[in-house]
Tab-separated table of C-alpha atoms in Angstrom:
chain	number	residue	atom	x	y	z
F	1	MET	CA	54.090	123.786	118.938
F	2	LYS	CA	51.089	125.686	120.226
F	3	GLU	CA	50.327	126.951	116.697
F	4	PHE	CA	50.480	123.402	115.347
F	5	GLU	CA	48.014	122.111	117.926
F	6	ARG	CA	45.672	125.051	117.358
F	7	ALA	CA	45.767	124.474	113.591
F	8	ARG	CA	45.183	120.738	114.061
F	9	TRP	CA	42.117	121.536	116.177
F	10	ARG	CA	40.800	123.882	113.457
F	11	CYS	CA	41.166	121.031	110.953
F	12	ARG	CA	38.401	119.104	112.701
F	13	ARG	CA	35.480	119.682	110.399
F	14	GLY	CA	31.982	118.397	109.735
F	15	LEU	CA	32.907	116.376	106.637
F	16	LEU	CA	34.832	113.171	107.276
F	17	GLU	CA	36.580	113.412	103.905
F	18	LEU	CA	37.736	116.920	104.738
F	19	ASP	CA	38.992	115.787	108.148
F	20	ILE	CA	41.079	113.092	106.504
F	21	VAL	CA	42.630	115.389	103.889
F	22	LEU	CA	43.379	118.130	106.412
F	23	GLN	CA	44.982	115.721	108.886
F	24	ARG	CA	47.187	114.288	106.130
F	25	PHE	CA	48.145	117.828	105.134
F	26	MET	CA	49.046	118.642	108.729
F	27	ASP	CA	51.234	115.549	108.997
F	28	GLN	CA	52.965	116.008	105.636
F	29	TYR	CA	53.231	119.723	104.929
F	30	TYR	CA	52.246	122.021	107.785
F	31	ARG	CA	55.641	122.221	109.489
F	32	GLN	CA	57.312	123.043	106.158
F	33	LEU	CA	55.183	126.137	105.485
F	34	ASP	CA	56.698	129.598	105.739
F	35	GLN	CA	54.804	132.469	107.356
F	36	HIS	CA	53.018	133.324	104.113
F	37	GLY	CA	51.941	129.685	103.662
F	38	LEU	CA	50.645	129.521	107.227
F	39	GLU	CA	48.588	132.653	106.678
F	40	GLN	CA	47.112	131.234	103.476
F	41	PHE	CA	46.283	127.945	105.196
F	42	GLU	CA	44.496	129.886	107.941
F	43	ARG	CA	42.497	131.721	105.268
F	44	LEU	CA	41.463	128.406	103.742
F	45	LEU	CA	40.424	127.067	107.141
F	46	SER	CA	38.086	130.030	107.535
F	47	LEU	CA	36.068	128.874	104.506
F	48	PRO	CA	32.865	126.881	105.000
F	49	ASP	CA	33.366	123.120	104.720
F	50	ASN	CA	31.638	122.737	101.359
F	51	ASP	CA	33.583	125.593	99.766
F	52	LEU	CA	36.884	124.214	101.024
F	53	TRP	CA	35.996	120.717	99.836
F	54	ASP	CA	35.059	122.067	96.406
F	55	LEU	CA	38.487	123.726	96.129
F	56	ILE	CA	40.303	120.568	97.168
F	57	THR	CA	38.361	118.385	94.741
F	58	ALA	CA	38.744	120.991	91.957
F	59	ARG	CA	35.004	121.472	91.592
F	60	GLN	CA	35.777	125.110	92.201
F	61	VAL	CA	38.876	127.080	91.220
F	62	THR	CA	40.321	129.809	93.380
F	63	THR	CA	40.914	133.157	91.740
F	64	ASP	CA	43.406	134.047	94.476
F	65	ASP	CA	46.868	133.061	93.255
F	66	ASN	CA	48.176	133.253	96.818
F	67	LEU	CA	45.923	130.364	97.863
F	68	GLN	CA	46.771	128.171	94.894
F	69	GLN	CA	49.990	126.756	96.397
F	70	ILE	CA	48.209	125.550	99.537
F	71	VAL	CA	45.249	124.210	97.559
F	72	GLU	CA	47.653	122.164	95.418
F	73	LEU	CA	49.274	120.716	98.540
F	74	LEU	CA	45.851	119.853	99.924
F	75	GLN	CA	44.991	118.123	96.648
F	76	LYS	CA	48.107	115.955	97.024
F	77	SER	CA	47.173	114.950	100.587
């Protein structure tokens, strides 16, 4: 549970739209992620807000296949 709360706190960002998408992701998908998925989500959270938003809105495409699964889940949120 501590990991969930820490991740939820990290999802608080400067862009309202990003906050909304990340909170929906947390509610819908976070608890279903395996260790690899959790690590990839943490990597995405380390990105600057605008870069993360560009990935979610498909303005930018990730070249890292490992991140693609999480990006697709974020796009569904």
